[in-house]
PDB file of C-alpha atoms in Angstrom:
ATOM      1  CA  ALA A 165      20.872  15.239  -0.230  1.00 68.00           C
ATOM      2  CA  GLN A 166      17.235  13.849  -0.367  1.00 77.00           C
ATOM      3  CA  SER A 167      14.394  15.286   1.713  1.00 87.00           C
ATOM      4  CA  VAL A 168      10.767  14.730   2.121  1.00 92.00           C
ATOM      5  CA  THR A 169       8.190  17.422   3.093  1.00 95.00           C
ATOM      6  CA  GLN A 170       4.679  16.340   4.213  1.00 96.00           C
ATOM      7  CA  LEU A 171       2.221  19.268   4.391  1.00 93.00           C
ATOM      8  CA  GLY A 172      -0.057  19.144   7.254  1.00 92.00           C
ATOM      9  CA  SER A 173       0.775  17.131  10.483  1.00 93.00           C
ATOM     10  CA  HIS A 174      -2.921  16.300  11.121  1.00 96.00           C
ATOM     11  CA  VAL A 175      -5.687  16.090   8.385  1.00 97.00           C
ATOM     12  CA  SER A 176      -9.341  15.493   9.178  1.00 97.00           C
ATOM     13  CA  VAL A 177     -11.866  14.337   6.545  1.00 97.00           C
ATOM     14  CA  SER A 178     -15.292  13.475   6.773  1.00 97.00           C
ATOM     15  CA  GLU A 179     -16.332   9.822   6.134  1.00 97.00           C
ATOM     16  CA  GLY A 180     -16.915   9.565   2.318  1.00 97.00           C
ATOM     17  CA  ALA A 181     -14.941  12.524   1.352  1.00 98.00           C
ATOM     18  CA  LEU A 182     -11.758  12.898  -0.660  1.00 98.00           C
ATOM     19  CA  VAL A 183      -8.492  12.109   1.177  1.00 98.00           C
ATOM     20  CA  LEU A 184      -5.607  14.255   0.137  1.00 98.00           C
ATOM     21  CA  LEU A 185      -2.304  13.787   1.711  1.00 98.00           C
ATOM     22  CA  ARG A 186       0.620  15.918   0.342  1.00 98.00           C
ATOM     23  CA  CYS A 187       4.188  15.170  -0.100  1.00 96.00           C
ATOM     24  CA  ASN A 188       6.903  17.074  -1.825  1.00 95.00           C
ATOM     25  CA  TYR A 189      10.533  15.676  -2.181  1.00 92.00           C
ATOM     26  CA  SER A 190      13.931  16.783  -3.198  1.00 87.00           C
ATOM     27  CA  SER A 191      16.284  14.497  -4.927  1.00 76.00           C
ATOM     28  CA  SER A 192      19.136  15.055  -7.523  1.00 70.00           C
ATOM     29  CA  VAL A 193      18.333  11.890  -9.492  1.00 70.00           C
ATOM     30  CA  PRO A 194      15.273  10.114 -10.345  1.00 70.00           C
ATOM     31  CA  PRO A 195      14.074   8.635  -7.148  1.00 79.00           C
ATOM     32  CA  TYR A 196      11.737   5.765  -6.027  1.00 87.00           C
ATOM     33  CA  LEU A 197       9.074   7.123  -3.865  1.00 91.00           C
ATOM     34  CA  PHE A 198       6.807   5.255  -1.428  1.00 93.00           C
ATOM     35  CA  TRP A 199       3.911   5.786   0.880  1.00 97.00           C
ATOM     36  CA  TYR A 200       3.523   3.884   4.039  1.00 97.00           C
ATOM     37  CA  VAL A 201       0.541   3.637   6.655  1.00 97.00           C
ATOM     38  CA  GLN A 202       1.095   2.972  10.380  1.00 96.00           C
ATOM     39  CA  TYR A 203      -1.723   2.182  12.669  1.00 93.00           C
ATOM     40  CA  PRO A 204      -1.411   2.802  16.507  1.00 88.00           C
ATOM     41  CA  ASN A 205       1.525   0.733  18.293  1.00 85.00           C
ATOM     42  CA  GLN A 206       2.403  -1.086  14.885  1.00 89.00           C
ATOM     43  CA  GLY A 207       4.903  -1.045  12.390  1.00 91.00           C
ATOM     44  CA  LEU A 208       4.683   0.616   8.896  1.00 94.00           C
ATOM     45  CA  GLN A 209       2.702  -1.132   5.928  1.00 95.00           C
ATOM     46  CA  LEU A 210       3.371  -0.413   2.217  1.00 95.00           C
ATOM     47  CA  LEU A 211       0.595   1.222   0.642  1.00 96.00           C
ATOM     48  CA  LEU A 212       2.323   1.879  -2.725  1.00 94.00           C
ATOM     49  CA  LYS A 213       5.495   2.542  -4.357  1.00 92.00           C
ATOM     50  CA  TYR A 214       6.681   4.499  -7.491  1.00 90.00           C
ATOM     51  CA  THR A 215       9.585   3.051  -9.638  1.00 82.00           C
ATOM     52  CA  SER A 216       9.217   5.101 -12.894  1.00 77.00           C
ATOM     53  CA  ALA A 217       7.072   2.466 -14.594  1.00 74.00           C
ATOM     54  CA  ALA A 218       4.004   4.696 -14.412  1.00 82.00           C
ATOM     55  CA  THR A 219       3.374   8.175 -12.941  1.00 87.00           C
ATOM     56  CA  LEU A 220      -0.066   7.126 -11.427  1.00 94.00           C
ATOM     57  CA  VAL A 221       0.493   4.426  -8.872  1.00 94.00           C
ATOM     58  CA  LYS A 222      -2.364   2.332  -7.449  1.00 95.00           C
ATOM     59  CA  GLY A 223      -1.956   0.896  -4.016  1.00 95.00           C
ATOM     60  CA  ILE A 224      -3.858  -1.136  -1.549  1.00 94.00           C
ATOM     61  CA  ASN A 225      -6.981   0.093   0.165  1.00 93.00           C
ATOM     62  CA  GLY A 226      -8.199   2.323  -2.710  1.00 96.00           C
ATOM     63  CA  PHE A 227      -5.251   4.570  -2.353  1.00 97.00           C
ATOM     64  CA  GLU A 228      -3.338   5.957  -5.452  1.00 97.00           C
ATOM     65  CA  ALA A 229      -0.508   8.366  -5.872  1.00 97.00           C
ATOM     66  CA  GLU A 230       0.608  10.676  -8.838  1.00 94.00           C
ATOM     67  CA  PHE A 231       4.226  11.407  -9.310  1.00 92.00           C
ATOM     68  CA  LYS A 232       4.728  14.793 -10.810  1.00 91.00           C
ATOM     69  CA  LYS A 233       8.183  15.546 -11.701  1.00 87.00           C
ATOM     70  CA  SER A 234       7.743  19.234 -12.629  1.00 89.00           C
ATOM     71  CA  GLU A 235       6.268  19.774  -8.960  1.00 91.00           C
ATOM     72  CA  THR A 236       8.520  17.190  -7.246  1.00 91.00           C
ATOM     73  CA  SER A 237       5.373  15.967  -5.646  1.00 93.00           C
ATOM     74  CA  PHE A 238       3.969  12.503  -4.722  1.00 95.00           C
ATOM     75  CA  HIS A 239       0.479  13.182  -3.320  1.00 97.00           C
ATOM     76  CA  LEU A 240      -1.583  10.341  -1.983  1.00 98.00           C
ATOM     77  CA  THR A 241      -5.354  10.385  -2.782  1.00 98.00           C
ATOM     78  CA  LYS A 242      -8.407   8.195  -1.924  1.00 98.00           C
ATOM     79  CA  PRO A 243     -11.902   9.036  -3.454  1.00 97.00           C
ATOM     80  CA  SER A 244     -13.938   8.157  -0.446  1.00 97.00           C
ATOM     81  CA  ALA A 245     -12.622   8.179   3.100  1.00 97.00           C
ATOM     82  CA  HIS A 246     -13.505   5.147   5.282  1.00 97.00           C
ATOM     83  CA  MET A 247     -13.258   5.029   8.979  1.00 96.00           C
ATOM     84  CA  SER A 248     -10.644   2.369   8.736  1.00 95.00           C
ATOM     85  CA  ASP A 249      -8.377   4.745   7.065  1.00 97.00           C
ATOM     86  CA  ALA A 250      -7.773   6.761  10.279  1.00 97.00           C
ATOM     87  CA  ALA A 251      -4.087   6.236  10.657  1.00 97.00           C
ATOM     88  CA  GLU A 252      -0.627   7.996  10.271  1.00 96.00           C
ATOM     89  CA  TYR A 253       0.753   7.956   6.757  1.00 97.00           C
ATOM     90  CA  PHE A 254       4.582   8.689   5.833  1.00 96.00           C
ATOM     91  CA  CYS A 255       6.050   9.588   2.421  1.00 95.00           C
ATOM     92  CA  ALA A 256       9.435   8.238   1.828  1.00 92.00           C
ATOM     93  CA  VAL A 257      11.954   8.968  -1.034  1.00 89.00           C
ATOM     94  CA  SER A 258      14.869   6.533  -1.712  1.00 84.00           C
ATOM     95  CA  GLU A 259      17.977   7.821  -3.754  1.00 75.00           C
ATOM     96  CA  ALA A 260      21.243   6.066  -4.735  1.00 66.00           C
ATOM     97  CA  GLY A 261      24.234   7.212  -2.591  1.00 61.00           C
ATOM     98  CA  ALA A 262      27.516   5.668  -1.901  1.00 57.00           C
ATOM     99  CA  GLY A 263      26.643   2.319  -3.300  1.00 59.00           C
ATOM    100  CA  SER A 264      23.330   1.759  -1.646  1.00 65.00           C
ATOM    101  CA  TYR A 265      19.938   3.436  -1.525  1.00 69.00           C
ATOM    102  CA  GLN A 266      18.935   5.312   1.531  1.00 75.00           C
ATOM    103  CA  LEU A 267      15.260   5.740   2.698  1.00 84.00           C
ATOM    104  CA  THR A 268      14.536   9.187   3.911  1.00 88.00           C
ATOM    105  CA  PHE A 269      10.960   9.629   5.585  1.00 91.00           C
ATOM    106  CA  GLY A 270       8.689  12.555   5.912  1.00 93.00           C
ATOM    107  CA  LYS A 271       7.463  13.346   9.486  1.00 94.00           C
ATOM    108  CA  GLY A 272       4.031  11.826   8.689  1.00 95.00           C
ATOM    109  CA  THR A 273       0.537  13.096   8.602  1.00 96.00           C
ATOM    110  CA  LYS A 274      -1.885  11.757  10.813  1.00 96.00           C
ATOM    111  CA  LEU A 275      -5.370  11.256   9.261  1.00 97.00           C
ATOM    112  CA  SER A 276      -8.681  11.567  11.147  1.00 97.00           C
ATOM    113  CA  VAL A 277     -12.044  10.337   9.613  1.00 97.00           C
ATOM    114  CA  ILE A 278     -15.090  12.054  11.026  1.00 96.00           C
ATOM    115  CA  PRO A 279     -18.234   9.859  10.868  1.00 94.00           C
TER     116      PRO A 279
ATOM    117  CA  ASP B  70       4.179 -17.010   7.840  1.00 61.00           C
ATOM    118  CA  GLY B  71       7.137 -14.840   6.571  1.00 68.00           C
ATOM    119  CA  GLY B  72       7.992 -11.804   8.247  1.00 94.00           C
ATOM    120  CA  ILE B  73       9.960  -9.746  10.884  1.00 96.00           C
ATOM    121  CA  THR B  74       9.641 -10.406  14.564  1.00 96.00           C
ATOM    122  CA  GLN B  75      10.679  -7.942  17.021  1.00 97.00           C
ATOM    123  CA  SER B  76      10.858  -8.619  20.873  1.00 95.00           C
ATOM    124  CA  PRO B  77      10.037  -7.437  23.343  1.00 95.00           C
ATOM    125  CA  LYS B  78       7.046  -5.265  22.405  1.00 94.00           C
ATOM    126  CA  TYR B  79       7.458  -3.249  25.632  1.00 95.00           C
ATOM    127  CA  LEU B  80      10.454  -2.880  27.770  1.00 94.00           C
ATOM    128  CA  PHE B  81      11.184  -0.667  30.746  1.00 93.00           C
ATOM    129  CA  ARG B  82      14.780  -0.127  31.974  1.00 90.00           C
ATOM    130  CA  LYS B  83      16.448   2.075  34.493  1.00 90.00           C
ATOM    131  CA  GLU B  84      18.622   5.008  33.300  1.00 88.00           C
ATOM    132  CA  GLY B  85      22.274   3.752  32.906  1.00 88.00           C
ATOM    133  CA  GLN B  86      21.249   0.410  31.968  1.00 91.00           C
ATOM    134  CA  ASN B  87      22.095  -1.365  28.526  1.00 93.00           C
ATOM    135  CA  VAL B  88      19.178  -2.901  26.787  1.00 95.00           C
ATOM    136  CA  THR B  89      19.125  -5.067  23.617  1.00 96.00           C
ATOM    137  CA  LEU B  90      16.062  -5.234  21.245  1.00 97.00           C
ATOM    138  CA  SER B  91      15.960  -8.407  19.208  1.00 98.00           C
ATOM    139  CA  CYS B  92      14.964  -8.462  15.618  1.00 98.00           C
ATOM    140  CA  GLU B  93      14.653 -11.802  13.541  1.00 98.00           C
ATOM    141  CA  GLN B  94      13.337 -12.105   9.811  1.00 97.00           C
ATOM    142  CA  ASN B  95      12.632 -15.195   7.761  1.00 96.00           C
ATOM    143  CA  LEU B  96      12.195 -13.307   4.371  1.00 95.00           C
ATOM    144  CA  ASN B  97      15.701 -14.330   3.392  1.00 94.00           C
ATOM    145  CA  HIS B  98      16.584 -10.552   3.033  1.00 94.00           C
ATOM    146  CA  ASP B  99      20.166  -9.555   2.857  1.00 93.00           C
ATOM    147  CA  ALA B 100      19.537  -5.974   4.239  1.00 93.00           C
ATOM    148  CA  MET B 101      18.371  -5.126   7.709  1.00 95.00           C
ATOM    149  CA  TYR B 102      17.608  -1.743   9.372  1.00 95.00           C
ATOM    150  CA  TRP B 103      16.945  -0.073  12.432  1.00 97.00           C
ATOM    151  CA  TYR B 104      14.922   3.175  12.840  1.00 96.00           C
ATOM    152  CA  ARG B 105      13.843   5.199  15.842  1.00 96.00           C
ATOM    153  CA  GLN B 106      10.456   6.875  15.884  1.00 95.00           C
ATOM    154  CA  ASP B 107       9.707   9.852  18.041  1.00 92.00           C
ATOM    155  CA  PRO B 108       6.219  11.780  17.849  1.00 84.00           C
ATOM    156  CA  GLY B 109       6.216  14.218  15.084  1.00 80.00           C
ATOM    157  CA  GLN B 110       9.860  13.356  14.124  1.00 83.00           C
ATOM    158  CA  GLY B 111       9.087  10.558  11.448  1.00 87.00           C
ATOM    159  CA  LEU B 112      11.603   7.759  11.285  1.00 92.00           C
ATOM    160  CA  ARG B 113      15.281   8.178  11.496  1.00 93.00           C
ATOM    161  CA  LEU B 114      17.719   5.645  10.562  1.00 93.00           C
ATOM    162  CA  ILE B 115      19.983   4.440  13.563  1.00 96.00           C
ATOM    163  CA  TYR B 116      22.122   1.584  11.629  1.00 96.00           C
ATOM    164  CA  TYR B 117      21.870  -0.508   8.620  1.00 93.00           C
ATOM    165  CA  SER B 118      23.221  -3.822   7.345  1.00 94.00           C
ATOM    166  CA  GLN B 119      23.661  -4.638   3.766  1.00 91.00           C
ATOM    167  CA  ILE B 120      25.065  -8.247   4.428  1.00 92.00           C
ATOM    168  CA  VAL B 121      26.260 -10.528   7.107  1.00 94.00           C
ATOM    169  CA  ASN B 122      28.938  -9.437   9.178  1.00 94.00           C
ATOM    170  CA  ASP B 123      28.737  -5.806   7.831  1.00 94.00           C
ATOM    171  CA  PHE B 124      26.834  -2.832   9.107  1.00 94.00           C
ATOM    172  CA  GLN B 125      26.983   1.083   8.770  1.00 93.00           C
ATOM    173  CA  LYS B 126      25.948   3.914  10.746  1.00 94.00           C
ATOM    174  CA  GLY B 127      22.750   5.819   9.927  1.00 92.00           C
ATOM    175  CA  ASP B 128      21.866   9.366  10.965  1.00 90.00           C
ATOM    176  CA  ILE B 129      21.638   8.946  14.609  1.00 94.00           C
ATOM    177  CA  ALA B 130      23.986   6.027  15.480  1.00 96.00           C
ATOM    178  CA  GLU B 131      25.315   7.649  18.641  1.00 95.00           C
ATOM    179  CA  GLY B 132      24.579   5.667  21.687  1.00 95.00           C
ATOM    180  CA  TYR B 133      23.637   2.640  19.709  1.00 97.00           C
ATOM    181  CA  SER B 134      25.338  -0.781  18.925  1.00 97.00           C
ATOM    182  CA  VAL B 135      24.427  -3.464  16.499  1.00 98.00           C
ATOM    183  CA  SER B 136      25.814  -6.824  15.171  1.00 97.00           C
ATOM    184  CA  ARG B 137      24.925  -8.958  12.201  1.00 97.00           C
ATOM    185  CA  GLU B 138      26.263 -12.508  12.755  1.00 97.00           C
ATOM    186  CA  LYS B 139      23.441 -14.105  11.084  1.00 96.00           C
ATOM    187  CA  LYS B 140      21.647 -13.223   8.020  1.00 96.00           C
ATOM    188  CA  GLU B 141      18.317 -13.706   9.967  1.00 97.00           C
ATOM    189  CA  SER B 142      19.204 -11.525  12.961  1.00 98.00           C
ATOM    190  CA  PHE B 143      20.065  -7.971  13.651  1.00 98.00           C
ATOM    191  CA  PRO B 144      19.918  -7.029  17.411  1.00 98.00           C
ATOM    192  CA  LEU B 145      20.218  -3.460  18.458  1.00 98.00           C
ATOM    193  CA  THR B 146      21.817  -2.325  21.872  1.00 97.00           C
ATOM    194  CA  VAL B 147      20.716   0.939  23.487  1.00 95.00           C
ATOM    195  CA  THR B 148      23.722   1.798  25.497  1.00 93.00           C
ATOM    196  CA  SER B 149      23.754   4.157  28.440  1.00 88.00           C
ATOM    197  CA  ALA B 150      25.423   6.792  26.446  1.00 86.00           C
ATOM    198  CA  GLN B 151      22.259   7.292  24.441  1.00 87.00           C
ATOM    199  CA  LYS B 152      20.781  10.444  26.097  1.00 87.00           C
ATOM    200  CA  ASN B 153      17.218  10.083  25.305  1.00 90.00           C
ATOM    201  CA  PRO B 154      16.518   6.493  24.718  1.00 92.00           C
ATOM    202  CA  THR B 155      12.736   6.549  25.265  1.00 94.00           C
ATOM    203  CA  ALA B 156      11.181   5.736  21.982  1.00 95.00           C
ATOM    204  CA  PHE B 157       9.540   3.326  19.582  1.00 95.00           C
ATOM    205  CA  TYR B 158      12.052   1.340  17.692  1.00 97.00           C
ATOM    206  CA  LEU B 159      11.237  -0.277  14.312  1.00 96.00           C
ATOM    207  CA  CYS B 160      13.369  -3.093  12.612  1.00 97.00           C
ATOM    208  CA  ALA B 161      12.990  -3.492   8.958  1.00 95.00           C
ATOM    209  CA  SER B 162      14.474  -5.627   5.986  1.00 95.00           C
ATOM    210  CA  SER B 163      14.895  -5.577   2.292  1.00 92.00           C
ATOM    211  CA  ILE B 164      15.996  -7.866  -0.300  1.00 89.00           C
ATOM    212  CA  ASP B 165      19.059  -5.483  -0.848  1.00 82.00           C
ATOM    213  CA  THR B 166      19.713  -1.877  -0.515  1.00 77.00           C
ATOM    214  CA  LEU B 167      19.150  -0.963  -4.219  1.00 77.00           C
ATOM    215  CA  GLY B 168      15.725   0.683  -3.830  1.00 73.00           C
ATOM    216  CA  ASN B 169      13.702  -2.551  -3.190  1.00 80.00           C
ATOM    217  CA  THR B 170      10.716  -2.224  -0.943  1.00 86.00           C
ATOM    218  CA  ILE B 171      11.733  -2.074   2.897  1.00 90.00           C
ATOM    219  CA  TYR B 172       9.337  -4.170   5.082  1.00 93.00           C
ATOM    220  CA  PHE B 173       8.735  -3.432   8.757  1.00 95.00           C
ATOM    221  CA  GLY B 174       8.430  -5.248  12.074  1.00 96.00           C
ATOM    222  CA  GLU B 175       5.838  -4.336  14.487  1.00 95.00           C
ATOM    223  CA  GLY B 176       8.080  -2.252  16.614  1.00 95.00           C
ATOM    224  CA  SER B 177       9.359  -2.164  20.231  1.00 96.00           C
ATOM    225  CA  TRP B 178       8.523   0.442  22.763  1.00 94.00           C
ATOM    226  CA  LEU B 179      11.472   0.991  25.059  1.00 95.00           C
ATOM    227  CA  THR B 180      10.870   3.512  28.294  1.00 94.00           C
ATOM    228  CA  VAL B 181      13.758   4.219  30.400  1.00 90.00           C
ATOM    229  CA  VAL B 182      12.930   5.453  33.787  1.00 87.00           C
TER     230      VAL B 182
END
């Protein structure tokens, strides 16, 4: 069974500082991996997706994530935080099972950006 | 604009009443999903449907029911059997259930008093 662990339910960074949100997964087969962002009282918006084409995936709003199979990690980074990045971020893994892919989410990391 | 529309955004109901949340998509997606979100819990899958007239239970289906009579629509009924129904409910869809991106609606807040 697949699972996702996001280290740190809350992360605070200063505006302009590096953003690093950690995600580790467990999967018995090569998975699809996703990062979503959620602003208050809204749905989830896709930031980026890993599909095995390249280990470094670039997404929207300057975010990127690197797939490291040996570490079973898919950490999300952004070189310079902006106030508008304050939101909750979810890592998710999709793995084939019983004829369909099921998406499993981590519990989320809330990012605060300090001016 | 293409997208997923959930209604209502906010809903209040008395304990013991059934309530139905609407979800409509015009993306021509075959697969649709309902997730429940509680603070600090992430998203948990309630039901999903791979095609019209077919649906499967997710991880927390007890106390919920769905139907998929039309490709565009996937309503969720929260029944009185659901012990803790107060939550944020998210509807989603994807082209299929073979690893393609899942797109989300704006969510519905249900408060049971």
